[in-house]
Amino acid sequence: MWRCPICGREFKNTNQSHYCGNADTIDGYIESQPADVRPILLKIRETIAEAAPGAIEKMSWQMPTFWQNENLIHFAAFKKHIGIYPGGEATAVFADRLSESGYKTAKGTIRLPLDKPIPYGLIAEITKWRAAEAQNSGDEQRSIP
């Protein structure tokens, strides 16, 4: 086991990439990232905010999160990629487009390598889809007697 000398968390892999800051806000999270990654994170934040104008920003799972009736989408910086976590069935719905573009996915996870252009348009589409899904989910919950 390897223990991070900064945050003290233990990991199976030596020098495991992780976020060990204690940012309470999205601004704090972004500011704690490397200078070359900050503009990408700011653009992702702006893209998501424009695609889901009714969503509320918050930190959840130590990641910037947009909430609208539920956690809508998270994003996080790693050493070699940005992780997008849209929840719901978004990775399945957008699987073809993501794989055609060469992005790795797993259940609920999209990896955007930092050495490739970030697909802001696709992030916006996924966010809009998730916002609609969350709105429908919220409507269904309100209509249950």
CSV table of N, CA and C in Angstrom, one decimal:
chain,number,residue,atom,x,y,z
A,1,MET,N,0.8,-1.2,0.0
A,1,MET,CA,0.0,0.0,0.0
A,1,MET,C,0.9,1.2,0.0
A,2,TRP,N,0.4,2.2,-0.7
A,2,TRP,CA,1.1,3.5,-0.8
A,2,TRP,C,0.3,4.6,-0.1
A,3,ARG,N,0.9,5.4,0.7
A,3,ARG,CA,0.2,6.5,1.4
A,3,ARG,C,0.6,7.8,0.8
A,4,CYS,N,-0.4,8.6,0.3
A,4,CYS,CA,-0.1,9.9,-0.2
A,4,CYS,C,0.5,10.8,0.9
A,5,PRO,N,1.6,11.4,0.7
A,5,PRO,CA,2.3,12.2,1.7
A,5,PRO,C,1.5,13.6,1.9
A,6,ILE,N,0.6,13.9,1.0
A,6,ILE,CA,-0.1,15.2,1.2
A,6,ILE,C,-1.5,15.0,2.0
A,7,CYS,N,-2.3,14.0,1.5
A,7,CYS,CA,-3.6,13.8,2.1
A,7,CYS,C,-3.7,12.6,3.1
A,8,GLY,N,-2.7,11.7,3.0
A,8,GLY,CA,-2.6,10.6,3.9
A,8,GLY,C,-3.5,9.4,3.5
A,9,ARG,N,-4.2,9.5,2.3
A,9,ARG,CA,-5.0,8.4,1.9
A,9,ARG,C,-4.1,7.3,1.4
A,10,GLU,N,-4.6,6.0,1.5
A,10,GLU,CA,-3.8,4.9,1.1
A,10,GLU,C,-4.4,4.3,-0.2
A,11,PHE,N,-3.4,3.9,-1.1
A,11,PHE,CA,-3.8,3.4,-2.4
A,11,PHE,C,-3.0,2.1,-2.7
A,12,LYS,N,-3.5,1.3,-3.5
A,12,LYS,CA,-2.9,0.0,-3.9
A,12,LYS,C,-1.6,0.3,-4.8
A,13,ASN,N,-1.7,1.3,-5.6
A,13,ASN,CA,-0.6,1.6,-6.6
A,13,ASN,C,0.2,2.8,-6.0
A,14,THR,N,1.5,2.6,-6.2
A,14,THR,CA,2.5,3.7,-5.8
A,14,THR,C,2.2,4.9,-6.7
A,15,ASN,N,2.2,6.1,-6.0
A,15,ASN,CA,2.0,7.4,-6.7
A,15,ASN,C,0.7,7.4,-7.5
A,16,GLN,N,-0.4,6.8,-6.9
A,16,GLN,CA,-1.7,6.7,-7.5
A,16,GLN,C,-2.2,8.2,-7.8
A,17,SER,N,-2.6,8.4,-9.0
A,17,SER,CA,-3.2,9.7,-9.3
A,17,SER,C,-4.5,9.9,-8.6
A,18,HIS,N,-4.7,11.0,-7.9
A,18,HIS,CA,-5.9,11.3,-7.2
A,18,HIS,C,-6.0,12.8,-6.8
A,19,TYR,N,-7.1,13.2,-6.4
A,19,TYR,CA,-7.3,14.6,-5.9
A,19,TYR,C,-7.2,14.5,-4.4
A,20,CYS,N,-6.3,15.2,-3.8
A,20,CYS,CA,-6.1,15.2,-2.4
A,20,CYS,C,-6.4,16.6,-1.8
A,21,GLY,N,-6.8,17.5,-2.5
A,21,GLY,CA,-7.1,18.8,-1.9
A,21,GLY,C,-8.4,18.7,-1.1
A,22,ASN,N,-8.7,19.8,-0.5
A,22,ASN,CA,-9.9,19.9,0.3
A,22,ASN,C,-10.7,21.1,-0.1
A,23,ALA,N,-10.9,21.2,-1.4
A,23,ALA,CA,-11.7,22.4,-1.9
A,23,ALA,C,-13.1,22.2,-1.6
A,24,ASP,N,-13.7,23.3,-1.1
A,24,ASP,CA,-15.1,23.3,-0.7
A,24,ASP,C,-16.0,23.9,-1.9
A,25,THR,N,-15.4,24.5,-2.8
A,25,THR,CA,-16.1,25.1,-3.9
A,25,THR,C,-15.5,24.7,-5.3
A,26,ILE,N,-16.2,24.8,-6.3
A,26,ILE,CA,-15.7,24.5,-7.7
A,26,ILE,C,-14.5,25.5,-8.0
A,27,ASP,N,-14.7,26.7,-7.6
A,27,ASP,CA,-13.5,27.7,-7.8
A,27,ASP,C,-12.3,27.2,-7.1
A,28,GLY,N,-12.4,26.7,-5.9
A,28,GLY,CA,-11.3,26.2,-5.2
A,28,GLY,C,-10.7,25.0,-5.8
A,29,TYR,N,-11.6,24.1,-6.3
A,29,TYR,CA,-11.1,22.9,-6.9
A,29,TYR,C,-10.3,23.2,-8.2
A,30,ILE,N,-10.8,24.1,-9.0
A,30,ILE,CA,-10.1,24.5,-10.2
A,30,ILE,C,-8.8,25.2,-9.9
A,31,GLU,N,-8.8,26.0,-9.0
A,31,GLU,CA,-7.6,26.8,-8.6
A,31,GLU,C,-6.5,25.8,-8.1
A,32,SER,N,-6.9,24.7,-7.5
A,32,SER,CA,-5.9,23.7,-7.0
A,32,SER,C,-5.3,22.8,-8.1
A,33,GLN,N,-5.8,23.0,-9.3
A,33,GLN,CA,-5.3,22.1,-10.4
A,33,GLN,C,-4.1,22.8,-11.1
A,34,PRO,N,-3.3,22.0,-11.8
A,34,PRO,CA,-2.2,22.6,-12.6
A,34,PRO,C,-2.6,23.7,-13.5
A,35,ALA,N,-1.8,24.7,-13.7
A,35,ALA,CA,-2.1,25.9,-14.5
A,35,ALA,C,-2.6,25.6,-15.9
A,36,ASP,N,-2.0,24.5,-16.5
A,36,ASP,CA,-2.3,24.2,-17.9
A,36,ASP,C,-3.7,23.5,-18.0
A,37,VAL,N,-4.2,23.0,-16.9
A,37,VAL,CA,-5.5,22.3,-16.9
A,37,VAL,C,-6.6,23.2,-16.5
A,38,ARG,N,-6.4,24.3,-15.8
A,38,ARG,CA,-7.4,25.2,-15.3
A,38,ARG,C,-8.3,25.7,-16.4
A,39,PRO,N,-7.7,26.2,-17.6
A,39,PRO,CA,-8.6,26.8,-18.6
A,39,PRO,C,-9.5,25.7,-19.2
A,40,ILE,N,-9.1,24.4,-19.2
A,40,ILE,CA,-9.9,23.4,-19.7
A,40,ILE,C,-11.1,23.2,-18.8
A,41,LEU,N,-10.8,23.1,-17.5
A,41,LEU,CA,-11.8,22.9,-16.5
A,41,LEU,C,-12.8,24.1,-16.4
A,42,LEU,N,-12.3,25.3,-16.6
A,42,LEU,CA,-13.2,26.5,-16.7
A,42,LEU,C,-14.1,26.4,-17.9
A,43,LYS,N,-13.6,25.9,-19.0
A,43,LYS,CA,-14.4,25.8,-20.2
A,43,LYS,C,-15.5,24.7,-20.1
A,44,ILE,N,-15.1,23.6,-19.4
A,44,ILE,CA,-16.0,22.5,-19.2
A,44,ILE,C,-17.1,23.0,-18.3
A,45,ARG,N,-16.8,23.7,-17.2
A,45,ARG,CA,-17.8,24.3,-16.3
A,45,ARG,C,-18.7,25.2,-17.0
A,46,GLU,N,-18.2,26.1,-17.9
A,46,GLU,CA,-19.0,27.0,-18.7
A,46,GLU,C,-19.9,26.3,-19.6
A,47,THR,N,-19.4,25.3,-20.3
A,47,THR,CA,-20.2,24.5,-21.2
A,47,THR,C,-21.3,23.8,-20.5
A,48,ILE,N,-21.1,23.2,-19.4
A,48,ILE,CA,-22.1,22.5,-18.6
A,48,ILE,C,-23.2,23.5,-18.1
A,49,ALA,N,-22.7,24.7,-17.6
A,49,ALA,CA,-23.6,25.7,-17.1
A,49,ALA,C,-24.5,26.2,-18.2
A,50,GLU,N,-24.0,26.4,-19.4
A,50,GLU,CA,-24.8,26.9,-20.5
A,50,GLU,C,-25.8,25.8,-21.0
A,51,ALA,N,-25.4,24.5,-20.9
A,51,ALA,CA,-26.3,23.4,-21.4
A,51,ALA,C,-27.3,23.1,-20.4
A,52,ALA,N,-27.1,23.4,-19.1
A,52,ALA,CA,-28.1,23.1,-18.1
A,52,ALA,C,-28.3,24.4,-17.2
A,53,PRO,N,-28.9,25.4,-17.7
A,53,PRO,CA,-29.0,26.7,-17.0
A,53,PRO,C,-29.7,26.6,-15.7
A,54,GLY,N,-30.6,25.6,-15.5
A,54,GLY,CA,-31.3,25.4,-14.3
A,54,GLY,C,-30.6,24.6,-13.2
A,55,ALA,N,-29.4,24.1,-13.5
A,55,ALA,CA,-28.6,23.3,-12.6
A,55,ALA,C,-27.9,24.2,-11.6
A,56,ILE,N,-27.7,23.6,-10.4
A,56,ILE,CA,-27.0,24.2,-9.3
A,56,ILE,C,-25.6,23.7,-9.2
A,57,GLU,N,-24.6,24.5,-9.0
A,57,GLU,CA,-23.2,24.0,-8.8
A,57,GLU,C,-23.0,23.7,-7.4
A,58,LYS,N,-22.3,22.6,-7.2
A,58,LYS,CA,-21.9,22.2,-5.8
A,58,LYS,C,-20.7,21.2,-6.0
A,59,MET,N,-20.1,20.9,-4.8
A,59,MET,CA,-19.1,19.9,-4.8
A,59,MET,C,-19.7,18.6,-4.2
A,60,SER,N,-19.4,17.5,-4.9
A,60,SER,CA,-20.0,16.2,-4.5
A,60,SER,C,-18.9,15.1,-4.8
A,61,TRP,N,-18.6,14.3,-3.9
A,61,TRP,CA,-17.6,13.2,-4.1
A,61,TRP,C,-16.3,13.9,-4.4
A,62,GLN,N,-16.0,15.1,-3.8
A,62,GLN,CA,-14.8,15.9,-4.0
A,62,GLN,C,-14.6,16.3,-5.5
A,63,MET,N,-15.7,16.4,-6.2
A,63,MET,CA,-15.7,16.8,-7.7
A,63,MET,C,-16.7,17.9,-7.9
A,64,PRO,N,-16.3,18.8,-8.9
A,64,PRO,CA,-17.3,19.8,-9.3
A,64,PRO,C,-18.5,19.0,-9.8
A,65,THR,N,-19.7,19.5,-9.4
A,65,THR,CA,-20.9,18.8,-9.7
A,65,THR,C,-22.0,19.8,-10.1
A,66,PHE,N,-22.8,19.4,-11.0
A,66,PHE,CA,-24.0,20.2,-11.3
A,66,PHE,C,-25.2,19.3,-11.0
A,67,TRP,N,-26.2,19.9,-10.2
A,67,TRP,CA,-27.3,19.2,-9.6
A,67,TRP,C,-28.6,19.8,-10.2
A,68,GLN,N,-29.5,19.0,-10.6
A,68,GLN,CA,-30.8,19.4,-11.0
A,68,GLN,C,-31.8,18.2,-10.8
A,69,ASN,N,-32.5,18.2,-9.6
A,69,ASN,CA,-33.3,17.1,-9.2
A,69,ASN,C,-32.5,15.9,-8.7
A,70,GLU,N,-31.2,15.8,-9.2
A,70,GLU,CA,-30.3,14.8,-8.8
A,70,GLU,C,-28.9,15.2,-9.3
A,71,ASN,N,-27.9,14.5,-8.9
A,71,ASN,CA,-26.5,14.8,-9.4
A,71,ASN,C,-26.6,14.6,-11.0
A,72,LEU,N,-26.4,15.7,-11.7
A,72,LEU,CA,-26.6,15.7,-13.1
A,72,LEU,C,-25.3,15.2,-13.8
A,73,ILE,N,-24.2,15.9,-13.5
A,73,ILE,CA,-22.9,15.6,-14.1
A,73,ILE,C,-21.8,16.1,-13.2
A,74,HIS,N,-20.7,15.2,-13.1
A,74,HIS,CA,-19.5,15.6,-12.3
A,74,HIS,C,-18.4,15.7,-13.3
A,75,PHE,N,-17.3,16.4,-13.0
A,75,PHE,CA,-16.1,16.4,-13.7
A,75,PHE,C,-14.9,16.5,-12.8
A,76,ALA,N,-13.8,15.9,-13.2
A,76,ALA,CA,-12.6,15.9,-12.4
A,76,ALA,C,-11.3,15.8,-13.2
A,77,ALA,N,-10.3,16.5,-12.8
A,77,ALA,CA,-9.0,16.4,-13.4
A,77,ALA,C,-8.1,15.3,-12.9
A,78,PHE,N,-7.4,14.7,-13.8
A,78,PHE,CA,-6.4,13.6,-13.4
A,78,PHE,C,-5.1,13.9,-14.1
A,79,LYS,N,-4.1,13.2,-13.9
A,79,LYS,CA,-2.8,13.4,-14.4
A,79,LYS,C,-2.8,13.5,-16.0
A,80,LYS,N,-3.5,12.6,-16.6
A,80,LYS,CA,-3.5,12.5,-18.1
A,80,LYS,C,-4.9,12.7,-18.8
A,81,HIS,N,-5.9,12.9,-18.0
A,81,HIS,CA,-7.2,13.0,-18.6
A,81,HIS,C,-8.2,13.8,-17.7
A,82,ILE,N,-9.3,14.2,-18.3
A,82,ILE,CA,-10.4,14.8,-17.5
A,82,ILE,C,-11.5,13.7,-17.5
A,83,GLY,N,-12.0,13.4,-16.3
A,83,GLY,CA,-13.1,12.5,-16.2
A,83,GLY,C,-14.4,13.2,-16.2
A,84,ILE,N,-15.4,12.7,-16.9
A,84,ILE,CA,-16.7,13.3,-17.0
A,84,ILE,C,-17.6,12.1,-16.5
A,85,TYR,N,-18.5,12.4,-15.5
A,85,TYR,CA,-19.3,11.4,-14.9
A,85,TYR,C,-20.8,11.9,-15.0
A,86,PRO,N,-21.4,11.5,-16.1
A,86,PRO,CA,-22.8,12.1,-16.4
A,86,PRO,C,-23.9,11.3,-15.7
A,87,GLY,N,-23.6,10.2,-15.2
A,87,GLY,CA,-24.7,9.4,-14.5
A,87,GLY,C,-25.8,9.0,-15.4
A,88,GLY,N,-26.8,8.4,-14.9
A,88,GLY,CA,-27.9,7.8,-15.7
A,88,GLY,C,-27.3,6.8,-16.7
A,89,GLU,N,-27.9,6.8,-17.9
A,89,GLU,CA,-27.5,5.9,-18.9
A,89,GLU,C,-26.7,6.6,-20.0
A,90,ALA,N,-26.2,7.8,-19.7
A,90,ALA,CA,-25.6,8.6,-20.7
A,90,ALA,C,-24.4,7.9,-21.5
A,91,THR,N,-23.6,7.2,-20.8
A,91,THR,CA,-22.5,6.6,-21.5
A,91,THR,C,-23.0,5.5,-22.5
A,92,ALA,N,-24.1,4.9,-22.1
A,92,ALA,CA,-24.7,3.9,-23.1
A,92,ALA,C,-25.3,4.6,-24.3
A,93,VAL,N,-26.0,5.7,-24.0
A,93,VAL,CA,-26.8,6.4,-25.0
A,93,VAL,C,-25.8,7.0,-26.0
A,94,PHE,N,-24.6,7.5,-25.5
A,94,PHE,CA,-23.7,8.2,-26.4
A,94,PHE,C,-22.5,7.3,-26.7
A,95,ALA,N,-22.6,6.0,-26.4
A,95,ALA,CA,-21.5,5.1,-26.6
A,95,ALA,C,-20.9,5.1,-28.0
A,96,ASP,N,-21.7,5.1,-29.0
A,96,ASP,CA,-21.2,5.0,-30.4
A,96,ASP,C,-20.4,6.3,-30.7
A,97,ARG,N,-20.9,7.4,-30.4
A,97,ARG,CA,-20.2,8.7,-30.7
A,97,ARG,C,-18.9,8.8,-29.9
A,98,LEU,N,-18.9,8.3,-28.7
A,98,LEU,CA,-17.7,8.4,-27.8
A,98,LEU,C,-16.7,7.4,-28.3
A,99,SER,N,-17.1,6.2,-28.7
A,99,SER,CA,-16.1,5.2,-29.2
A,99,SER,C,-15.6,5.6,-30.6
A,100,GLU,N,-16.4,6.2,-31.4
A,100,GLU,CA,-16.0,6.7,-32.7
A,100,GLU,C,-14.9,7.7,-32.6
A,101,SER,N,-15.0,8.5,-31.5
A,101,SER,CA,-14.0,9.6,-31.3
A,101,SER,C,-12.8,9.1,-30.5
A,102,GLY,N,-12.8,7.8,-30.1
A,102,GLY,CA,-11.7,7.2,-29.4
A,102,GLY,C,-11.6,7.5,-27.9
A,103,TYR,N,-12.7,7.9,-27.3
A,103,TYR,CA,-12.8,8.2,-25.9
A,103,TYR,C,-13.1,6.9,-25.2
A,104,LYS,N,-12.4,6.6,-24.1
A,104,LYS,CA,-12.6,5.4,-23.3
A,104,LYS,C,-13.8,5.7,-22.3
A,105,THR,N,-14.6,4.7,-22.2
A,105,THR,CA,-15.8,4.8,-21.3
A,105,THR,C,-15.8,3.6,-20.4
A,106,ALA,N,-16.5,3.7,-19.3
A,106,ALA,CA,-16.9,2.6,-18.5
A,106,ALA,C,-18.2,3.0,-17.9
A,107,LYS,N,-18.9,2.2,-17.2
A,107,LYS,CA,-20.2,2.5,-16.7
A,107,LYS,C,-20.1,3.9,-15.9
A,108,GLY,N,-20.8,4.8,-16.5
A,108,GLY,CA,-20.9,6.2,-15.9
A,108,GLY,C,-19.7,7.0,-16.0
A,109,THR,N,-18.7,6.6,-16.8
A,109,THR,CA,-17.4,7.4,-16.8
A,109,THR,C,-17.0,7.6,-18.3
A,110,ILE,N,-16.5,8.8,-18.6
A,110,ILE,CA,-16.0,9.2,-19.9
A,110,ILE,C,-14.6,9.8,-19.6
A,111,ARG,N,-13.6,9.2,-20.2
A,111,ARG,CA,-12.2,9.8,-20.1
A,111,ARG,C,-11.8,10.6,-21.3
A,112,LEU,N,-11.5,11.8,-21.1
A,112,LEU,CA,-11.1,12.7,-22.1
A,112,LEU,C,-9.6,13.0,-22.0
A,113,PRO,N,-8.7,12.4,-22.8
A,113,PRO,CA,-7.3,12.6,-22.6
A,113,PRO,C,-6.9,14.0,-22.8
A,114,LEU,N,-6.0,14.4,-22.0
A,114,LEU,CA,-5.5,15.8,-22.1
A,114,LEU,C,-4.7,16.1,-23.4
A,115,ASP,N,-4.2,15.0,-24.0
A,115,ASP,CA,-3.4,15.2,-25.3
A,115,ASP,C,-4.3,15.2,-26.5
A,116,LYS,N,-5.6,15.2,-26.4
A,116,LYS,CA,-6.5,15.3,-27.5
A,116,LYS,C,-7.5,16.5,-27.3
A,117,PRO,N,-8.0,17.1,-28.3
A,117,PRO,CA,-9.0,18.2,-28.2
A,117,PRO,C,-10.2,17.7,-27.3
A,118,ILE,N,-10.6,18.6,-26.4
A,118,ILE,CA,-11.7,18.3,-25.6
A,118,ILE,C,-13.0,18.6,-26.4
A,119,PRO,N,-13.9,17.6,-26.4
A,119,PRO,CA,-15.2,17.8,-27.2
A,119,PRO,C,-16.3,18.5,-26.4
A,120,TYR,N,-16.1,19.9,-26.4
A,120,TYR,CA,-17.0,20.7,-25.6
A,120,TYR,C,-18.5,20.6,-26.1
A,121,GLY,N,-18.6,20.5,-27.5
A,121,GLY,CA,-19.9,20.3,-28.0
A,121,GLY,C,-20.6,19.0,-27.6
A,122,LEU,N,-19.9,17.9,-27.5
A,122,LEU,CA,-20.4,16.7,-27.1
A,122,LEU,C,-20.7,16.7,-25.6
A,123,ILE,N,-19.9,17.4,-24.8
A,123,ILE,CA,-20.2,17.6,-23.4
A,123,ILE,C,-21.5,18.3,-23.2
A,124,ALA,N,-21.7,19.3,-24.0
A,124,ALA,CA,-23.0,20.1,-24.0
A,124,ALA,C,-24.2,19.2,-24.3
A,125,GLU,N,-24.0,18.4,-25.4
A,125,GLU,CA,-25.1,17.5,-25.7
A,125,GLU,C,-25.4,16.5,-24.6
A,126,ILE,N,-24.4,15.9,-24.1
A,126,ILE,CA,-24.6,14.9,-23.0
A,126,ILE,C,-25.3,15.6,-21.8
A,127,THR,N,-24.8,16.8,-21.5
A,127,THR,CA,-25.4,17.6,-20.4
A,127,THR,C,-26.9,17.9,-20.6
A,128,LYS,N,-27.2,18.3,-21.8
A,128,LYS,CA,-28.6,18.6,-22.2
A,128,LYS,C,-29.5,17.4,-22.0
A,129,TRP,N,-28.9,16.2,-22.5
A,129,TRP,CA,-29.6,15.0,-22.4
A,129,TRP,C,-29.9,14.6,-20.9
A,130,ARG,N,-28.8,14.8,-20.1
A,130,ARG,CA,-28.9,14.4,-18.7
A,130,ARG,C,-29.9,15.4,-18.0
A,131,ALA,N,-29.9,16.7,-18.4
A,131,ALA,CA,-30.8,17.6,-17.8
A,131,ALA,C,-32.3,17.2,-18.1
A,132,ALA,N,-32.5,16.8,-19.3
A,132,ALA,CA,-33.9,16.4,-19.7
A,132,ALA,C,-34.3,15.1,-18.9
A,133,GLU,N,-33.3,14.2,-18.8
A,133,GLU,CA,-33.6,13.0,-18.1
A,133,GLU,C,-33.9,13.3,-16.6
A,134,ALA,N,-33.1,14.2,-16.0
A,134,ALA,CA,-33.3,14.5,-14.6
A,134,ALA,C,-34.6,15.3,-14.4
A,135,GLN,N,-35.0,16.1,-15.4
A,135,GLN,CA,-36.3,16.8,-15.3
A,135,GLN,C,-37.4,15.9,-15.3
A,136,ASN,N,-37.3,14.9,-16.3
A,136,ASN,CA,-38.4,13.9,-16.4
A,136,ASN,C,-38.5,13.0,-15.1
A,137,SER,N,-37.3,12.7,-14.5
A,137,SER,CA,-37.3,12.0,-13.3
A,137,SER,C,-37.9,12.8,-12.2
A,138,GLY,N,-37.6,14.1,-12.1
A,138,GLY,CA,-38.2,14.9,-11.1
A,138,GLY,C,-39.7,15.1,-11.3
A,139,ASP,N,-40.2,15.2,-12.5
A,139,ASP,CA,-41.6,15.2,-12.8
A,139,ASP,C,-42.3,14.0,-12.4
A,140,GLU,N,-41.7,12.8,-12.6
A,140,GLU,CA,-42.3,11.5,-12.2
A,140,GLU,C,-42.4,11.4,-10.7
A,141,GLN,N,-41.4,11.9,-10.0
A,141,GLN,CA,-41.4,11.8,-8.6
A,141,GLN,C,-42.5,12.7,-8.0
A,142,ARG,N,-42.7,13.9,-8.6
A,142,ARG,CA,-43.7,14.8,-8.1
A,142,ARG,C,-45.1,14.3,-8.4
A,143,SER,N,-45.3,13.4,-9.4
A,143,SER,CA,-46.6,13.0,-9.8
A,143,SER,C,-47.0,11.7,-9.0
A,144,ILE,N,-46.1,11.1,-8.3
A,144,ILE,CA,-46.5,9.9,-7.5
A,144,ILE,C,-47.3,10.3,-6.3
A,145,PRO,N,-48.5,9.7,-6.2
A,145,PRO,CA,-49.4,10.1,-5.1
A,145,PRO,C,-48.9,9.7,-3.7
